[in-house]
Amino acid sequence: RAVSRMYNKECTEDPLYDQLVEAYVHADPSPQASVFYAGILLKNGETNKAMEYFKKAVEQETDDYKKAGYLYKIAVNLNKKGRKSEARSYAYQALEFQPTMGRAYLLIASMYASSANSCGDDVVSKRMVYVAALNKARKAKSVDPSISSTANRFINSYSDNIPSTKDLFVAGVKSGSTHKIGCWINETVRVP
């Protein structure tokens, strides 16, 4: 109870919190204890060990909704470490347990958009990455209406960056054809 209270009151920076969580994870190896402990490990820069505890929480958890939440947290943390491909994999795993988790699609969309410059050779191929991001943002909005306003911001931003008709004409790319995005994204999208 002490760990939960400190966590809910945002007293996680207190050294006592770390001691209590460590005692909690050893006394009661539950999914919640594993998540609390993973948080401390992340704070201390022990990412790999933290991932072990997040994975342990997923294995121990029987509630699909909570399991999806843990998988999403793993995805967010891997994204922060620049491990985008792995992060996307965990986001998709979260969606298997909770198909209406729009924020998982938004996470994937933002990872795609942040990779636009590194996943293309020319203007069209770089901007086609935004088409993939736009598709994920639209999917987020369609599966989870509660995040519509956030999804709309993503959609508007990505819509402004897709290839223009002029870009497509100059590159000789036909509207409606398919385009393969390379690098870690490795996805095929339809040319707008």
PDB file of C-alpha atoms in Angstrom:
ATOM      1  CA  ARG A   1       0.000   0.000   0.000  1.00  0.00           C
ATOM      2  CA  ALA A   2       2.866   2.360   0.777  1.00  0.00           C
ATOM      3  CA  VAL A   3       4.357   1.914  -2.708  1.00  0.00           C
ATOM      4  CA  SER A   4       0.993   2.541  -4.391  1.00  0.00           C
ATOM      5  CA  ARG A   5       0.348   5.641  -2.297  1.00  0.00           C
ATOM      6  CA  MET A   6       3.784   7.103  -3.009  1.00  0.00           C
ATOM      7  CA  TYR A   7       3.382   6.304  -6.714  1.00  0.00           C
ATOM      8  CA  ASN A   8      -0.066   7.938  -6.897  1.00  0.00           C
ATOM      9  CA  LYS A   9       1.150  11.006  -4.985  1.00  0.00           C
ATOM     10  CA  GLU A  10       4.135  11.233  -7.384  1.00  0.00           C
ATOM     11  CA  CYS A  11       6.714  10.741  -4.649  1.00  0.00           C
ATOM     12  CA  THR A  12       8.776   8.444  -6.832  1.00  0.00           C
ATOM     13  CA  GLU A  13      11.934  10.557  -6.537  1.00  0.00           C
ATOM     14  CA  ASP A  14      12.150   9.942  -2.784  1.00  0.00           C
ATOM     15  CA  PRO A  15      14.909   7.399  -1.933  1.00  0.00           C
ATOM     16  CA  LEU A  16      12.447   5.647   0.408  1.00  0.00           C
ATOM     17  CA  TYR A  17      10.272   4.836  -2.615  1.00  0.00           C
ATOM     18  CA  ASP A  18      13.133   2.891  -4.250  1.00  0.00           C
ATOM     19  CA  GLN A  19      13.717   0.897  -1.049  1.00  0.00           C
ATOM     20  CA  LEU A  20      10.016   0.124  -0.639  1.00  0.00           C
ATOM     21  CA  VAL A  21       9.632  -1.010  -4.262  1.00  0.00           C
ATOM     22  CA  GLU A  22      12.670  -3.257  -4.026  1.00  0.00           C
ATOM     23  CA  ALA A  23      11.260  -4.861  -0.878  1.00  0.00           C
ATOM     24  CA  TYR A  24       7.830  -5.124  -2.544  1.00  0.00           C
ATOM     25  CA  VAL A  25       9.116  -6.875  -5.685  1.00  0.00           C
ATOM     26  CA  HIS A  26      10.941  -9.479  -3.608  1.00  0.00           C
ATOM     27  CA  ALA A  27       8.139  -9.990  -1.054  1.00  0.00           C
ATOM     28  CA  ASP A  28       5.287 -10.127  -3.584  1.00  0.00           C
ATOM     29  CA  PRO A  29       6.451 -10.840  -7.142  1.00  0.00           C
ATOM     30  CA  SER A  30       3.283  -9.546  -8.812  1.00  0.00           C
ATOM     31  CA  PRO A  31       2.863  -7.824 -12.195  1.00  0.00           C
ATOM     32  CA  GLN A  32       2.330  -4.467 -10.478  1.00  0.00           C
ATOM     33  CA  ALA A  33       5.476  -4.877  -8.357  1.00  0.00           C
ATOM     34  CA  SER A  34       7.456  -5.739 -11.496  1.00  0.00           C
ATOM     35  CA  VAL A  35       6.206  -2.588 -13.242  1.00  0.00           C
ATOM     36  CA  PHE A  36       7.084  -0.381 -10.263  1.00  0.00           C
ATOM     37  CA  TYR A  37      10.550  -1.954 -10.113  1.00  0.00           C
ATOM     38  CA  ALA A  38      11.041  -1.572 -13.882  1.00  0.00           C
ATOM     39  CA  GLY A  39      10.284   2.127 -13.454  1.00  0.00           C
ATOM     40  CA  ILE A  40      13.038   2.469 -10.865  1.00  0.00           C
ATOM     41  CA  LEU A  41      15.498   0.583 -13.054  1.00  0.00           C
ATOM     42  CA  LEU A  42      14.697   2.904 -15.978  1.00  0.00           C
ATOM     43  CA  LYS A  43      15.188   5.931 -13.769  1.00  0.00           C
ATOM     44  CA  ASN A  44      18.613   4.562 -12.801  1.00  0.00           C
ATOM     45  CA  GLY A  45      19.572   3.944 -16.445  1.00  0.00           C
ATOM     46  CA  GLU A  46      19.340   0.148 -16.298  1.00  0.00           C
ATOM     47  CA  THR A  47      17.209  -0.191 -19.434  1.00  0.00           C
ATOM     48  CA  ASN A  48      17.865  -3.854 -20.228  1.00  0.00           C
ATOM     49  CA  LYS A  49      17.117  -5.005 -16.692  1.00  0.00           C
ATOM     50  CA  ALA A  50      13.995  -2.796 -16.675  1.00  0.00           C
ATOM     51  CA  MET A  51      12.803  -4.465 -19.887  1.00  0.00           C
ATOM     52  CA  GLU A  52      13.186  -7.856 -18.196  1.00  0.00           C
ATOM     53  CA  TYR A  53      10.858  -6.737 -15.398  1.00  0.00           C
ATOM     54  CA  PHE A  54       8.350  -5.234 -17.852  1.00  0.00           C
ATOM     55  CA  LYS A  55       8.340  -8.546 -19.746  1.00  0.00           C
ATOM     56  CA  LYS A  56       7.942 -10.405 -16.464  1.00  0.00           C
ATOM     57  CA  ALA A  57       4.909  -8.235 -15.661  1.00  0.00           C
ATOM     58  CA  VAL A  58       3.384  -9.093 -19.056  1.00  0.00           C
ATOM     59  CA  GLU A  59       3.943 -12.825 -18.454  1.00  0.00           C
ATOM     60  CA  GLN A  60       2.453 -12.673 -14.941  1.00  0.00           C
ATOM     61  CA  GLU A  61      -0.569 -10.544 -15.872  1.00  0.00           C
ATOM     62  CA  THR A  62      -3.881 -12.275 -16.607  1.00  0.00           C
ATOM     63  CA  ASP A  63      -5.902  -9.138 -17.428  1.00  0.00           C
ATOM     64  CA  ASP A  64      -5.575  -8.384 -21.166  1.00  0.00           C
ATOM     65  CA  TYR A  65      -6.215  -4.662 -20.660  1.00  0.00           C
ATOM     66  CA  LYS A  66      -3.342  -4.354 -18.151  1.00  0.00           C
ATOM     67  CA  LYS A  67      -1.125  -6.591 -20.292  1.00  0.00           C
ATOM     68  CA  ALA A  68      -1.675  -4.215 -23.230  1.00  0.00           C
ATOM     69  CA  GLY A  69      -0.743  -1.278 -20.993  1.00  0.00           C
ATOM     70  CA  TYR A  70       2.525  -2.928 -19.975  1.00  0.00           C
ATOM     71  CA  LEU A  71       3.371  -3.753 -23.596  1.00  0.00           C
ATOM     72  CA  TYR A  72       2.652  -0.145 -24.564  1.00  0.00           C
ATOM     73  CA  LYS A  73       5.011   1.085 -21.808  1.00  0.00           C
ATOM     74  CA  ILE A  74       7.728  -1.188 -23.181  1.00  0.00           C
ATOM     75  CA  ALA A  75       7.130   0.272 -26.659  1.00  0.00           C
ATOM     76  CA  VAL A  76       7.361   3.847 -25.362  1.00  0.00           C
ATOM     77  CA  ASN A  77      10.616   3.131 -23.530  1.00  0.00           C
ATOM     78  CA  LEU A  78      12.184   1.358 -26.501  1.00  0.00           C
ATOM     79  CA  ASN A  79      11.222   4.308 -28.711  1.00  0.00           C
ATOM     80  CA  LYS A  80      12.953   6.693 -26.284  1.00  0.00           C
ATOM     81  CA  LYS A  81      16.083   4.555 -26.655  1.00  0.00           C
ATOM     82  CA  GLY A  82      15.855   4.803 -30.459  1.00  0.00           C
ATOM     83  CA  ARG A  83      14.937   1.136 -30.909  1.00  0.00           C
ATOM     84  CA  LYS A  84      12.010   1.917 -33.227  1.00  0.00           C
ATOM     85  CA  SER A  85      11.543  -1.464 -34.874  1.00  0.00           C
ATOM     86  CA  GLU A  86      11.330  -3.232 -31.502  1.00  0.00           C
ATOM     87  CA  ALA A  87       9.064  -0.483 -30.167  1.00  0.00           C
ATOM     88  CA  ARG A  88       6.662  -0.960 -33.083  1.00  0.00           C
ATOM     89  CA  SER A  89       6.615  -4.703 -32.432  1.00  0.00           C
ATOM     90  CA  TYR A  90       5.581  -4.141 -28.802  1.00  0.00           C
ATOM     91  CA  ALA A  91       2.973  -1.556 -29.839  1.00  0.00           C
ATOM     92  CA  TYR A  92       1.437  -4.152 -32.170  1.00  0.00           C
ATOM     93  CA  GLN A  93       1.512  -6.734 -29.358  1.00  0.00           C
ATOM     94  CA  ALA A  94      -0.361  -4.265 -27.148  1.00  0.00           C
ATOM     95  CA  LEU A  95      -2.943  -3.885 -29.915  1.00  0.00           C
ATOM     96  CA  GLU A  96      -3.450  -7.660 -29.978  1.00  0.00           C
ATOM     97  CA  PHE A  97      -4.635  -7.493 -26.361  1.00  0.00           C
ATOM     98  CA  GLN A  98      -6.464  -4.171 -26.717  1.00  0.00           C
ATOM     99  CA  PRO A  99      -7.405  -3.477 -30.378  1.00  0.00           C
ATOM    100  CA  THR A 100      -8.942  -0.102 -29.478  1.00  0.00           C
ATOM    101  CA  MET A 101      -5.689   1.333 -28.066  1.00  0.00           C
ATOM    102  CA  GLY A 102      -5.409   4.332 -30.371  1.00  0.00           C
ATOM    103  CA  ARG A 103      -2.351   5.686 -28.568  1.00  0.00           C
ATOM    104  CA  ALA A 104      -0.370   2.636 -29.766  1.00  0.00           C
ATOM    105  CA  TYR A 105      -1.161   3.583 -33.380  1.00  0.00           C
ATOM    106  CA  LEU A 106      -0.214   7.202 -32.629  1.00  0.00           C
ATOM    107  CA  LEU A 107       3.107   6.018 -31.205  1.00  0.00           C
ATOM    108  CA  ILE A 108       3.803   4.091 -34.417  1.00  0.00           C
ATOM    109  CA  ALA A 109       2.730   7.125 -36.485  1.00  0.00           C
ATOM    110  CA  SER A 110       5.108   9.434 -34.615  1.00  0.00           C
ATOM    111  CA  MET A 111       7.988   6.961 -34.981  1.00  0.00           C
ATOM    112  CA  TYR A 112       7.346   6.788 -38.728  1.00  0.00           C
ATOM    113  CA  ALA A 113       7.208  10.574 -39.070  1.00  0.00           C
ATOM    114  CA  SER A 114      10.438  11.016 -37.109  1.00  0.00           C
ATOM    115  CA  SER A 115      12.150   8.651 -39.562  1.00  0.00           C
ATOM    116  CA  ALA A 116      11.084  10.460 -42.745  1.00  0.00           C
ATOM    117  CA  ASN A 117      14.499  11.945 -43.513  1.00  0.00           C
ATOM    118  CA  SER A 118      16.381   8.726 -42.868  1.00  0.00           C
ATOM    119  CA  CYS A 119      13.968   6.426 -44.750  1.00  0.00           C
ATOM    120  CA  GLY A 120      14.103   8.016 -48.172  1.00  0.00           C
ATOM    121  CA  ASP A 121      16.524   9.062 -50.891  1.00  0.00           C
ATOM    122  CA  ASP A 122      14.533  11.807 -52.596  1.00  0.00           C
ATOM    123  CA  VAL A 123      11.652  14.174 -51.863  1.00  0.00           C
ATOM    124  CA  VAL A 124       8.929  11.705 -52.843  1.00  0.00           C
ATOM    125  CA  SER A 125      10.334   8.717 -50.943  1.00  0.00           C
ATOM    126  CA  LYS A 126      10.894  10.839 -47.825  1.00  0.00           C
ATOM    127  CA  ARG A 127       7.393  12.304 -48.015  1.00  0.00           C
ATOM    128  CA  MET A 128       5.816   8.896 -48.604  1.00  0.00           C
ATOM    129  CA  VAL A 129       6.880   8.038 -45.042  1.00  0.00           C
ATOM    130  CA  TYR A 130       4.333  10.667 -43.941  1.00  0.00           C
ATOM    131  CA  VAL A 131       1.661   8.760 -45.881  1.00  0.00           C
ATOM    132  CA  ALA A 132       2.397   5.700 -43.714  1.00  0.00           C
ATOM    133  CA  ALA A 133       2.317   7.893 -40.581  1.00  0.00           C
ATOM    134  CA  LEU A 134      -0.958   9.456 -41.745  1.00  0.00           C
ATOM    135  CA  ASN A 135      -2.482   5.985 -42.227  1.00  0.00           C
ATOM    136  CA  LYS A 136      -1.580   5.028 -38.640  1.00  0.00           C
ATOM    137  CA  ALA A 137      -2.968   8.293 -37.236  1.00  0.00           C
ATOM    138  CA  ARG A 138      -6.242   7.731 -39.112  1.00  0.00           C
ATOM    139  CA  LYS A 139      -6.371   4.169 -37.790  1.00  0.00           C
ATOM    140  CA  ALA A 140      -5.868   5.490 -34.245  1.00  0.00           C
ATOM    141  CA  LYS A 141      -8.818   7.844 -34.664  1.00  0.00           C
ATOM    142  CA  SER A 142     -11.036   5.126 -36.124  1.00  0.00           C
ATOM    143  CA  VAL A 143     -10.392   2.568 -33.356  1.00  0.00           C
ATOM    144  CA  ASP A 144     -10.402   5.027 -30.441  1.00  0.00           C
ATOM    145  CA  PRO A 145     -12.764   8.037 -30.771  1.00  0.00           C
ATOM    146  CA  SER A 146     -11.703   9.252 -27.301  1.00  0.00           C
ATOM    147  CA  ILE A 147      -8.374  10.451 -28.769  1.00  0.00           C
ATOM    148  CA  SER A 148      -9.906  12.182 -31.800  1.00  0.00           C
ATOM    149  CA  SER A 149      -8.557  15.636 -30.993  1.00  0.00           C
ATOM    150  CA  THR A 150      -4.992  14.348 -30.553  1.00  0.00           C
ATOM    151  CA  ALA A 151      -5.285  12.138 -33.634  1.00  0.00           C
ATOM    152  CA  ASN A 152      -6.582  15.119 -35.652  1.00  0.00           C
ATOM    153  CA  ARG A 153      -3.445  17.099 -34.761  1.00  0.00           C
ATOM    154  CA  PHE A 154      -1.288  14.222 -36.023  1.00  0.00           C
ATOM    155  CA  ILE A 155      -3.451  13.848 -39.151  1.00  0.00           C
ATOM    156  CA  ASN A 156      -3.243  17.569 -39.966  1.00  0.00           C
ATOM    157  CA  SER A 157       0.521  17.634 -39.447  1.00  0.00           C
ATOM    158  CA  TYR A 158       1.178  14.572 -41.608  1.00  0.00           C
ATOM    159  CA  SER A 159      -1.281  15.693 -44.312  1.00  0.00           C
ATOM    160  CA  ASP A 160       0.805  18.851 -44.751  1.00  0.00           C
ATOM    161  CA  ASN A 161       3.909  16.762 -45.443  1.00  0.00           C
ATOM    162  CA  ILE A 162       2.710  14.151 -47.948  1.00  0.00           C
ATOM    163  CA  PRO A 163       4.070  14.513 -51.500  1.00  0.00           C
ATOM    164  CA  SER A 164       2.388  17.188 -53.597  1.00  0.00           C
ATOM    165  CA  THR A 165       0.967  16.570 -57.053  1.00  0.00           C
ATOM    166  CA  LYS A 166       3.939  18.488 -58.462  1.00  0.00           C
ATOM    167  CA  ASP A 167       6.425  16.298 -56.527  1.00  0.00           C
ATOM    168  CA  LEU A 168       4.752  13.161 -57.872  1.00  0.00           C
ATOM    169  CA  PHE A 169       4.644  14.497 -61.455  1.00  0.00           C
ATOM    170  CA  VAL A 170       8.325  15.494 -61.434  1.00  0.00           C
ATOM    171  CA  ALA A 171       9.297  12.078 -60.042  1.00  0.00           C
ATOM    172  CA  GLY A 172       7.062  10.297 -62.564  1.00  0.00           C
ATOM    173  CA  VAL A 173       5.063   8.565 -59.851  1.00  0.00           C
ATOM    174  CA  LYS A 174       1.383   7.923 -60.592  1.00  0.00           C
ATOM    175  CA  SER A 175      -1.283   8.699 -58.025  1.00  0.00           C
ATOM    176  CA  GLY A 176      -2.938   5.489 -56.801  1.00  0.00           C
ATOM    177  CA  SER A 177       0.118   3.300 -57.411  1.00  0.00           C
ATOM    178  CA  THR A 178       1.880   1.534 -54.558  1.00  0.00           C
ATOM    179  CA  HIS A 179       5.128   2.664 -52.987  1.00  0.00           C
ATOM    180  CA  LYS A 180       7.450   0.535 -50.855  1.00  0.00           C
ATOM    181  CA  ILE A 181       9.010   2.360 -47.902  1.00  0.00           C
ATOM    182  CA  GLY A 182      12.353   0.878 -46.950  1.00  0.00           C
ATOM    183  CA  CYS A 183      14.560   1.009 -43.854  1.00  0.00           C
ATOM    184  CA  TRP A 184      13.059  -0.221 -40.579  1.00  0.00           C
ATOM    185  CA  ILE A 185       9.498   0.736 -41.612  1.00  0.00           C
ATOM    186  CA  ASN A 186       9.401  -1.779 -44.492  1.00  0.00           C
ATOM    187  CA  GLU A 187       5.788  -1.048 -45.447  1.00  0.00           C
ATOM    188  CA  THR A 188       3.906  -0.554 -48.720  1.00  0.00           C
ATOM    189  CA  VAL A 189       1.508   2.404 -49.024  1.00  0.00           C
ATOM    190  CA  ARG A 190      -0.743   3.780 -51.761  1.00  0.00           C
ATOM    191  CA  VAL A 191       0.421   6.995 -53.436  1.00  0.00           C
ATOM    192  CA  PRO A 192      -2.101   9.789 -52.736  1.00  0.00           C
TER     193      PRO A 192
END
